[in-house]
Short mmCIF file of C-alpha atoms in Angstrom, two decimals:
data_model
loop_
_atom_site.label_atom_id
_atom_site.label_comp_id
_atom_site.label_asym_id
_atom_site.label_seq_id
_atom_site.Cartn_x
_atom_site.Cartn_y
_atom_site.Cartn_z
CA UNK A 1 85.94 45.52 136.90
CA UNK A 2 84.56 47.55 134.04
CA UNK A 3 80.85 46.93 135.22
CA UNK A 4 81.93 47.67 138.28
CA UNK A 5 82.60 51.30 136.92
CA UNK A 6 79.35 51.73 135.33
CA UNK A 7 77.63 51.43 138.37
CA UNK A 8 79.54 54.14 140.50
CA UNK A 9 78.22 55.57 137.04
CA UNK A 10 74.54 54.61 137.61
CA UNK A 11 75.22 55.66 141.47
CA UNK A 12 76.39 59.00 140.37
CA UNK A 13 73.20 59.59 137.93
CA UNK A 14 70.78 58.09 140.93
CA UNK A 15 72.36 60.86 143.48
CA UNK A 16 72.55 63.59 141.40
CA UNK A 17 68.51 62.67 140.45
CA UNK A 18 67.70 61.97 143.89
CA UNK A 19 69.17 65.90 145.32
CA UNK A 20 66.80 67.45 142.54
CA UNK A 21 63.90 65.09 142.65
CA UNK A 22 63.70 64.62 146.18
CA UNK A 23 63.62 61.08 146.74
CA UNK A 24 63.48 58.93 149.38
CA UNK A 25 64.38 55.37 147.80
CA UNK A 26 64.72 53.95 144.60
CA UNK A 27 62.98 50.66 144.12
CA UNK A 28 63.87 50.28 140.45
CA UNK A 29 66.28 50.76 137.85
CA UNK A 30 65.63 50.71 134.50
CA UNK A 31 68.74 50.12 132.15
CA UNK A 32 68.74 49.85 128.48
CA UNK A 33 71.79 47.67 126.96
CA UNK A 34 72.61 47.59 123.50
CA UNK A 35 73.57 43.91 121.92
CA UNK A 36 76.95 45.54 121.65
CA UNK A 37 77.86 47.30 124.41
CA UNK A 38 80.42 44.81 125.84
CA UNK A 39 77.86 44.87 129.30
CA UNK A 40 78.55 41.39 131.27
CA UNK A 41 74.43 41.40 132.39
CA UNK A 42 75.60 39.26 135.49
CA UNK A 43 78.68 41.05 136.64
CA UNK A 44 76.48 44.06 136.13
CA UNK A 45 73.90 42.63 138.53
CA UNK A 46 76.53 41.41 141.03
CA UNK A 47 78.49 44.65 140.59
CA UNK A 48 75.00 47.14 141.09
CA UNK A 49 74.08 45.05 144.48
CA UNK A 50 77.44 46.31 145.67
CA UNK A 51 78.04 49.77 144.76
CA UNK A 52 74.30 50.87 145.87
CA UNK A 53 74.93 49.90 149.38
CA UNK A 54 74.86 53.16 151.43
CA UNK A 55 72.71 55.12 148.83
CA UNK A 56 68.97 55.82 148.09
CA UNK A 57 69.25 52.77 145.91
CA UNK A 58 69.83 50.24 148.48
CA UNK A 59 67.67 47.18 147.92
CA UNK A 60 66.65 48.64 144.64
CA UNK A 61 66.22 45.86 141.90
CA UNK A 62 67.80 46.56 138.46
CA UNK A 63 66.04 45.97 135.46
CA UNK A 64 67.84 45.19 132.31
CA UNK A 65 65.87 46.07 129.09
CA UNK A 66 67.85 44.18 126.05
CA UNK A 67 68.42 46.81 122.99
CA UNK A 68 68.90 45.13 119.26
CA UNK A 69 72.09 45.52 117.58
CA UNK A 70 71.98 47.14 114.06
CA UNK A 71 74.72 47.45 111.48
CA UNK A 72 75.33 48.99 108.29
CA UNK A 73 76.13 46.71 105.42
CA UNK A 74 78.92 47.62 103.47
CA UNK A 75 78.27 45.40 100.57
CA UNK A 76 74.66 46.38 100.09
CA UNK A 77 74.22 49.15 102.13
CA UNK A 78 71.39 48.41 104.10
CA UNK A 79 70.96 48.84 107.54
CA UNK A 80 69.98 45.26 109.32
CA UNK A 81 69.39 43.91 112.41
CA UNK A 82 71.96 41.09 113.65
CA UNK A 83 72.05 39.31 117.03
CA UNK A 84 75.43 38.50 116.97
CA UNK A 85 78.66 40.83 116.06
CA UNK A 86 79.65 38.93 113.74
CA UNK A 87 77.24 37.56 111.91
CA UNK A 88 76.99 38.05 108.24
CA UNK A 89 74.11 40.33 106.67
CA UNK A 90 70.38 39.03 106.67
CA UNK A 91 69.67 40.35 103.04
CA UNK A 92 72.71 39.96 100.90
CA UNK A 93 74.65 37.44 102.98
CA UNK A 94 78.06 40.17 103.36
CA UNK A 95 80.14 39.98 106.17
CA UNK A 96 81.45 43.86 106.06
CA UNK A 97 78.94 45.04 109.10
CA UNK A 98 79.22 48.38 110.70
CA UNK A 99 77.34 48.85 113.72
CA UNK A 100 75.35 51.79 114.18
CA UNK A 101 73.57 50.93 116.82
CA UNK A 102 73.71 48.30 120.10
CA UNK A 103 76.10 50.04 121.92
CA UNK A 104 73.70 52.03 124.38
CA UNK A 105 73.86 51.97 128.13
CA UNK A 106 71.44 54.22 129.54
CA UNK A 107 69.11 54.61 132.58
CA UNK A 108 65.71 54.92 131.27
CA UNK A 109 63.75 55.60 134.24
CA UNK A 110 64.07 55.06 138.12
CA UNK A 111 60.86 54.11 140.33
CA UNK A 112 61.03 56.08 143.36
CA UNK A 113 59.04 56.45 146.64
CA UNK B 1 87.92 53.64 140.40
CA UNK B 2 85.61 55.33 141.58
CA UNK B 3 83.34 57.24 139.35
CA UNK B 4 82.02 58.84 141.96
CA UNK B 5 84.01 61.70 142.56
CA UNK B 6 85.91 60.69 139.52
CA UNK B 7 89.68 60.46 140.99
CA UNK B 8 89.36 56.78 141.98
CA UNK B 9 92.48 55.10 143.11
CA UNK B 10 94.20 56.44 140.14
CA UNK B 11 97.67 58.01 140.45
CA UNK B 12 99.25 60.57 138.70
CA UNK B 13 102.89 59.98 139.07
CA UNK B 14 104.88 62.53 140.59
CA UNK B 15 101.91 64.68 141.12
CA UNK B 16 100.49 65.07 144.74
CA UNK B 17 97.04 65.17 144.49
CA UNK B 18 96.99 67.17 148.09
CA UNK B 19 94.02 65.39 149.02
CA UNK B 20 94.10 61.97 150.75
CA UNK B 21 91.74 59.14 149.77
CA UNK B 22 90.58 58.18 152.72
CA UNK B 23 87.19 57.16 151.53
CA UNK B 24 86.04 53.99 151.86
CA UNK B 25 83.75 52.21 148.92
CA UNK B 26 80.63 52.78 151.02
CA UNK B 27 80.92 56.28 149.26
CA UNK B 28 80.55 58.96 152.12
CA UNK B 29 82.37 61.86 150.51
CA UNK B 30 83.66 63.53 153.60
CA UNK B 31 87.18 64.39 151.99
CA UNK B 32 88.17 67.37 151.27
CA UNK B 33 89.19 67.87 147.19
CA UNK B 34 92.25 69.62 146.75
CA UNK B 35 90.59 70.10 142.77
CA UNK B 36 88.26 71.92 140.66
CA UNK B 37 85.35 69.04 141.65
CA UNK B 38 84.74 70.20 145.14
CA UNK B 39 80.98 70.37 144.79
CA UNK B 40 80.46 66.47 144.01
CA UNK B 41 79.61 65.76 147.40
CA UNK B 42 77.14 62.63 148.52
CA UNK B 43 74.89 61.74 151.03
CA UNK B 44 74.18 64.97 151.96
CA UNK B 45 71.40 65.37 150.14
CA UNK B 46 67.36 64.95 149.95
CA UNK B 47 68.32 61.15 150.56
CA UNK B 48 68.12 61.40 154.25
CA UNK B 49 65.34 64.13 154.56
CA UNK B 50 62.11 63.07 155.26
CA UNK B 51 59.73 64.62 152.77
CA UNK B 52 56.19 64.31 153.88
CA UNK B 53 53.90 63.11 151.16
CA UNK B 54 56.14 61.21 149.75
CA UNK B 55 55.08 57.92 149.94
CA UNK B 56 53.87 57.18 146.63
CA UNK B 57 55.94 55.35 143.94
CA UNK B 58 56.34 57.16 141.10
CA UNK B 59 58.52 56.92 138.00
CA UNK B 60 61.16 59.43 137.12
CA UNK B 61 61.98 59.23 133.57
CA UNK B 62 66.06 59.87 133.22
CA UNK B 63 67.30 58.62 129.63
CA UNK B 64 71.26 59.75 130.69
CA UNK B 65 73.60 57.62 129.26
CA UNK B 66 75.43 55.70 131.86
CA UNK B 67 78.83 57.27 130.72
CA UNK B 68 77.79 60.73 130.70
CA UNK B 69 80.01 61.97 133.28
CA UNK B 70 83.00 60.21 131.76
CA UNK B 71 81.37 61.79 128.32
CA UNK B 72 81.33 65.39 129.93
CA UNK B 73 85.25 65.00 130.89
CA UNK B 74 86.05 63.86 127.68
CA UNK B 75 84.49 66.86 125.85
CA UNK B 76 86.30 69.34 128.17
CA UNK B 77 89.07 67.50 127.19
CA UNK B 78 88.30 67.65 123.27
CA UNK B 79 87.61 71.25 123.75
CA UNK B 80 91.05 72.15 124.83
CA UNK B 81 93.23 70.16 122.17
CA UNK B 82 90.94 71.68 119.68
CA UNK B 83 92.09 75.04 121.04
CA UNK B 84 95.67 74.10 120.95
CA UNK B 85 95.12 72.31 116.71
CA UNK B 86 96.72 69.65 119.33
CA UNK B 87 95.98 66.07 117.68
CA UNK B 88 95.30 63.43 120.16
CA UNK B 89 96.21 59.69 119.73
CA UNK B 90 94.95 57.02 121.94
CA UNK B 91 97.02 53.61 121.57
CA UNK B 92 95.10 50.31 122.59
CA UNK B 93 96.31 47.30 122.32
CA UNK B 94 96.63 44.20 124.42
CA UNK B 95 99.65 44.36 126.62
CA UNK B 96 103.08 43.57 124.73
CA UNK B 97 102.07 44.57 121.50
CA UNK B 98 105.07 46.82 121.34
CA UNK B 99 102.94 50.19 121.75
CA UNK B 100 105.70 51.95 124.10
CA UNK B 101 108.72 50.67 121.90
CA UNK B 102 106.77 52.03 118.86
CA UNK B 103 106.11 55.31 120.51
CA UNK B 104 109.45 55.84 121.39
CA UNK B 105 110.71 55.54 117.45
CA UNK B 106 107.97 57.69 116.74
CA UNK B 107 108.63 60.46 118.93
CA UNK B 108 112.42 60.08 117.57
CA UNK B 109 111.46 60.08 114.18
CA UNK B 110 108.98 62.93 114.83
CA UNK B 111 112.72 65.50 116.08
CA UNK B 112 111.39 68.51 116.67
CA UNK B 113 107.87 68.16 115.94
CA UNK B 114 106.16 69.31 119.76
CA UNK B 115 104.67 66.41 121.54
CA UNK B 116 103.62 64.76 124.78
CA UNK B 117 102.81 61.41 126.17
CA UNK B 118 100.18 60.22 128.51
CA UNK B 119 101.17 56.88 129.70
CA UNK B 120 98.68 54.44 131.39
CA UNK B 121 99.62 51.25 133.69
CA UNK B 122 98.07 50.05 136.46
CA UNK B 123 101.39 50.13 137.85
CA UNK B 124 105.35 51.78 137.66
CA UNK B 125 106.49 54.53 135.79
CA UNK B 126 108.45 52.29 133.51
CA UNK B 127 106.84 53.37 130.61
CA UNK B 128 106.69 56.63 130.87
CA UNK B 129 110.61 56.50 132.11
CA UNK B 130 111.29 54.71 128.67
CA UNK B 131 109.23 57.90 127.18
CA UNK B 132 111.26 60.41 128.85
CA UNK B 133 114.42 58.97 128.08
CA UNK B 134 113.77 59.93 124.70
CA UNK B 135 113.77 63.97 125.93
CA UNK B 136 109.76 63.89 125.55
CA UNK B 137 107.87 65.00 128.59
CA UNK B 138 105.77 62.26 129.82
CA UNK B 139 103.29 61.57 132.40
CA UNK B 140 102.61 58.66 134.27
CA UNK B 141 98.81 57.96 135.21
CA UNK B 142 98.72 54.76 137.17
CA UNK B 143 95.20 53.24 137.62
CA UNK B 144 95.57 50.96 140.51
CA UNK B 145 92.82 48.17 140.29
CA UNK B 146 91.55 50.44 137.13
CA UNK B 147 90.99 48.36 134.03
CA UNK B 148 91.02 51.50 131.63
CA UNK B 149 92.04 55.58 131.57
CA UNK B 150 89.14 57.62 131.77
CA UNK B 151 88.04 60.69 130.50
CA UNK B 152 88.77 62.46 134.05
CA UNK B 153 92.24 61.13 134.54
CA UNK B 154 93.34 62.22 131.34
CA UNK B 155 92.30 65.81 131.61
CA UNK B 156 93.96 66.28 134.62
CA UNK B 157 97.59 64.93 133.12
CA UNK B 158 96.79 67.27 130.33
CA UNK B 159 97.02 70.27 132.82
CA UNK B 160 99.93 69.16 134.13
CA UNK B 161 101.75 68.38 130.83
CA UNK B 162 100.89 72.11 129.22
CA UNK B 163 100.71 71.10 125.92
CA UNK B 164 101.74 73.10 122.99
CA UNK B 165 100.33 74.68 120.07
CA UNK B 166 99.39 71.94 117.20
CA UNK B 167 101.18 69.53 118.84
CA UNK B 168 100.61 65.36 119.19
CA UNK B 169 99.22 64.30 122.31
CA UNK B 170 99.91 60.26 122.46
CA UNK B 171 97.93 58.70 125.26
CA UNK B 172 99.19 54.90 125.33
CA UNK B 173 96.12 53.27 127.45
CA UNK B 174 96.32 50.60 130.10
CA UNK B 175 97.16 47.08 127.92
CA UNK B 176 93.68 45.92 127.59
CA UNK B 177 91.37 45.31 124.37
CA UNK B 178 88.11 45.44 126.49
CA UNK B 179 87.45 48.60 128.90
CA UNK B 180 89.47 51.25 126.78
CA UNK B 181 87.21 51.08 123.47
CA UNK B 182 83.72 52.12 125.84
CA UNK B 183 85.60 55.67 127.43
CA UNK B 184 85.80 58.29 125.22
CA UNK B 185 89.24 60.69 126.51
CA UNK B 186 88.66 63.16 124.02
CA UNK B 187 90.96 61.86 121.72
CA UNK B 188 90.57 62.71 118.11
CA UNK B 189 91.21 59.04 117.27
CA UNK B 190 91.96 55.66 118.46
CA UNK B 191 94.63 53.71 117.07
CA UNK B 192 94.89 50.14 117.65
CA UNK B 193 98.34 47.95 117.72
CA UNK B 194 97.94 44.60 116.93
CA UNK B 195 101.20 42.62 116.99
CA UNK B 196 101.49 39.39 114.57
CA UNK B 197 102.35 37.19 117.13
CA UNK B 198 98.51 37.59 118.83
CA UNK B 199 97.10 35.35 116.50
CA UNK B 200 95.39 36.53 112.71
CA UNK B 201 91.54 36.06 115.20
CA UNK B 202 92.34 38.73 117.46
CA UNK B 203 89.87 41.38 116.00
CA UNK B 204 87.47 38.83 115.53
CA UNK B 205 88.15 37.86 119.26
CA UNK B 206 87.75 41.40 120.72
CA UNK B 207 85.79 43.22 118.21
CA UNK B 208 85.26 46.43 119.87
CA UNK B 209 88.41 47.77 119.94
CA UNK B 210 89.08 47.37 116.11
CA UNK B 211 85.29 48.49 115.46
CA UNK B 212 86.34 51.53 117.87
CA UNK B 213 89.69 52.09 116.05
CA UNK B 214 90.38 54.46 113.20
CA UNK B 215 93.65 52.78 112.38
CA UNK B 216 95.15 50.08 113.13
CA UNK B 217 99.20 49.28 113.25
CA UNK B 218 99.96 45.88 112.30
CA UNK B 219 103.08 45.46 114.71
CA UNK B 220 106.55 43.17 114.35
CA UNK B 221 105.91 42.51 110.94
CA UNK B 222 109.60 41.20 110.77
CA UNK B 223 108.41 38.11 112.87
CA UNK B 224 106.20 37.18 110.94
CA UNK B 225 108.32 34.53 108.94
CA UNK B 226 108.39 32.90 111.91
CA UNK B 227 105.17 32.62 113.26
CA UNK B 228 103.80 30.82 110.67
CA UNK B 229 101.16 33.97 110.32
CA UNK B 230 98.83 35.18 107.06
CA UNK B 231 99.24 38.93 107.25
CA UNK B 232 96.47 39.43 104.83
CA UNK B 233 94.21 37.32 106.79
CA UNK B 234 95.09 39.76 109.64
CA UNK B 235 94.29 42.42 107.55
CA UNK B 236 90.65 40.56 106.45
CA UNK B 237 89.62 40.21 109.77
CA UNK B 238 90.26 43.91 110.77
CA UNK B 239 88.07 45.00 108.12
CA UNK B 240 85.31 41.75 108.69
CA UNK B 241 84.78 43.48 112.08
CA UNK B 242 85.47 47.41 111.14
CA UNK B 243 84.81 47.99 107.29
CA UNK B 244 86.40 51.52 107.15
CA UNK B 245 89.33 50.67 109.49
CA UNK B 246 92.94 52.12 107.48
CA UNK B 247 95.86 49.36 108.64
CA UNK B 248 99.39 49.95 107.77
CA UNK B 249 102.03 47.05 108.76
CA UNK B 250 104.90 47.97 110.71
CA UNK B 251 107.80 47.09 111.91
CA UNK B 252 109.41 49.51 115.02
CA UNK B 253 112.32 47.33 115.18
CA UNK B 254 113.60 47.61 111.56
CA UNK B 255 111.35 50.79 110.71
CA UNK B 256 109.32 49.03 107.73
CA UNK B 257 106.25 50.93 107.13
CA UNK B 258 106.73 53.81 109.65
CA UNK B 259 106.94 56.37 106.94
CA UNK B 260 103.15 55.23 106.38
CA UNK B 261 102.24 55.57 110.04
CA UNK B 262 104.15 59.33 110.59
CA UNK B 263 102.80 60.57 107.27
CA UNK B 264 99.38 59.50 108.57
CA UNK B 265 100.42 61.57 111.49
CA UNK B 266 101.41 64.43 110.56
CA UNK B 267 98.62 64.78 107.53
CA UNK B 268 96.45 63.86 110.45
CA UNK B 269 97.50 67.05 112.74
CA UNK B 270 97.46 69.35 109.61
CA UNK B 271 94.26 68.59 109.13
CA UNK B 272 92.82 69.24 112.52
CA UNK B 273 95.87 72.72 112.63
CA UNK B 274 93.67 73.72 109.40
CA UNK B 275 90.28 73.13 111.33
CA UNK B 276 91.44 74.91 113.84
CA UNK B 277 92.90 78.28 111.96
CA UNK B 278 89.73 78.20 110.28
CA UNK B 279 86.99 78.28 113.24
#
């Protein structure tokens, strides 16, 4: 349901780009997603097949571009890279993580015709 | 919902919107908005011209966050209560955590203090009938398949609430430790309940609420005799997840530890009155 949401986001972004750029169709969407952003990839996929029926993005295929997660460790304050959320720290072995980044969702670029 | 033109199937209870949804999901925006939003209209535009010379692919670099329209509400939002000194609250917790029973002793231990509630369900007005029962106006936003309150429903219930000079706005969110941590209402904070019957793995379980949170209320603290719980493993696993996360254990059903929680309060909305004065 939530995925579902961010593409009637992506739709909205598409639209608004497609009045000022004027485009035709969009063929591609590139989408960054952070390690961390809580983004089901598949219900995404199902979810953008459905919402961009009707719109310049009909057809278009959506391209998922995988961001790392990073956190700041609280133990020895350095800021690491960890695949998993909950994963202790890669340098000192602590497992109070912050993360300060992963969480992105964000349309990088469309190709349009 | 539908982010489109932002109203989605969400209701605001006892508030006409005076335009009818008669939309269908293929998103042709033919209605007519009865609200400040009337230019978001679709399929009007360049989409079905036919531009000559245009055949060739080309790339159009964006880099707009997914959320930014939700973003843009939510800082419209932020920008009135920081008008006001108002100091907004959003609750999440899973559903039966005891968030509306625990906002109703607040708002009676708050007396006089000005205040309003924002309360989110997918369905009834029970909530925000328990609310107003306690003489605090209240306003019922359902969300109809909604998992979540966004940034857009919120702002309108603020209008129609008129909220008062440095006052506490509580907005209780739809039950739900998923959606509500990724949409920003322009709250000042989150504060997550957590009761101690959900299990001591819950934040580990749904980390992005607690990681989202500011505080979190360690609810029905009197069961836990019998639940056979480890409070300060509860409290471990908040921090494993959110290192700078406050907690304070509570109890609305005997009132343990709610002097913690409406000191945190009200040092909380003196702090953002002060910010205020000073700008």
């Amino acid at each position: 349901m939530h995925e579902m949401s961010l593409c009637e986001g992506i739709r909205t972004v598409i639209e608004d780009q497609a009045r000022s750029h004027d485009i035709k169709a969009v063929r591609r969407v590139r989408v960054e997603i952070g390690r961390f952003s809580g983004v089901e990839k598949s219900a995404l996929e199902f979810a953008f097949d459905v919402v961009m029926r009707g719109s310049v993005a009909q057809g278009a295929t959506l391209e998922m571009i995988d961001m790392p997660g990073r956190a700041m460790c609280y133990d020895c304050m350095h800021e690491v890279e960890i695949d998993d959320r909950l994963a202790p720290c890669p340098d000192c072995g602590g497992g109070k993580l912050m993360p300060v980044a992963g969480d992105e969702l964000r349309i990088k670029d469309l190709e349009v015709i | 919902m539908c982010t489109v033109c932002g109203c989605g199937d969400a209701k605001l209870e006892g508030h006409d919107h005076g335009h009818s949804h008669a939309h269908t999901h293929t998103h042709d925006h033919g209605h007519d908005h009865g609200h400040h939003h009337h230019d978001m209209h679709f399929g009007t535009g360049p989409a079905g011209v036919e531009v000559p010379g245009m055949s060739q692919e080309r790339l159009i670099e964006i880099e707009t966050g997914i959320m930014a329209k939700n973003d843009r509400y939510a800082d419209a939002n932020r920008a009135v209560l920081a008008g006001l000194g108002a100091f907004a609250v959003n609750l999440v917790s899973s559903p039966g955590s005891g968030k509306t029973t625990l906002l109703c002793k607040t708002i009676e231990a708050l007396g006089d203090q000005p205040l309003a509630v924002i309360e989110g369900d997918q369905q009834t007005t029970n909530d925000a009938d328990r609310i107003r029962a306690t003489g605090a106006p209240a306003i019922q936003v359902n969300t109809g398949k909604g998992c979540h309150l966004d940034g857009h429903m919120v702002g309108h219930a603020m209008e129609h609430l008129k909220l008062a000079q440095n006052s506490f706005l509580f907005i209780e969110n739809v039950g739900n430790l998923v959606c509500p941590a990724g949409f920003d209402l322009g709250e000042d904070c989150k504060v997550a309940i957590l009761s101690v019957t959900e299990g001591e793995d819950k934040p580990l379980k749904y980390p992005d609420m607690f990681t989202a949170s500011r505080l979190a209320l360690l609810n029905k603290v009197d069961l836990a005799p019998y639940c056979d719980v480890d409070l300060d493993l509860y409290e471990a696993n908040l921090r494993r997840v959110n290192p700078g996360i406050e907690v304070i254990r509570v109890s609305a059903r005997t009132g343990e530890g709610m002097d913690s929680w409406l000191n945190w309060l009200t040092g909380s909305l003196t702090r953002k009155t002060a910010r205020t004065a000073a700008e």
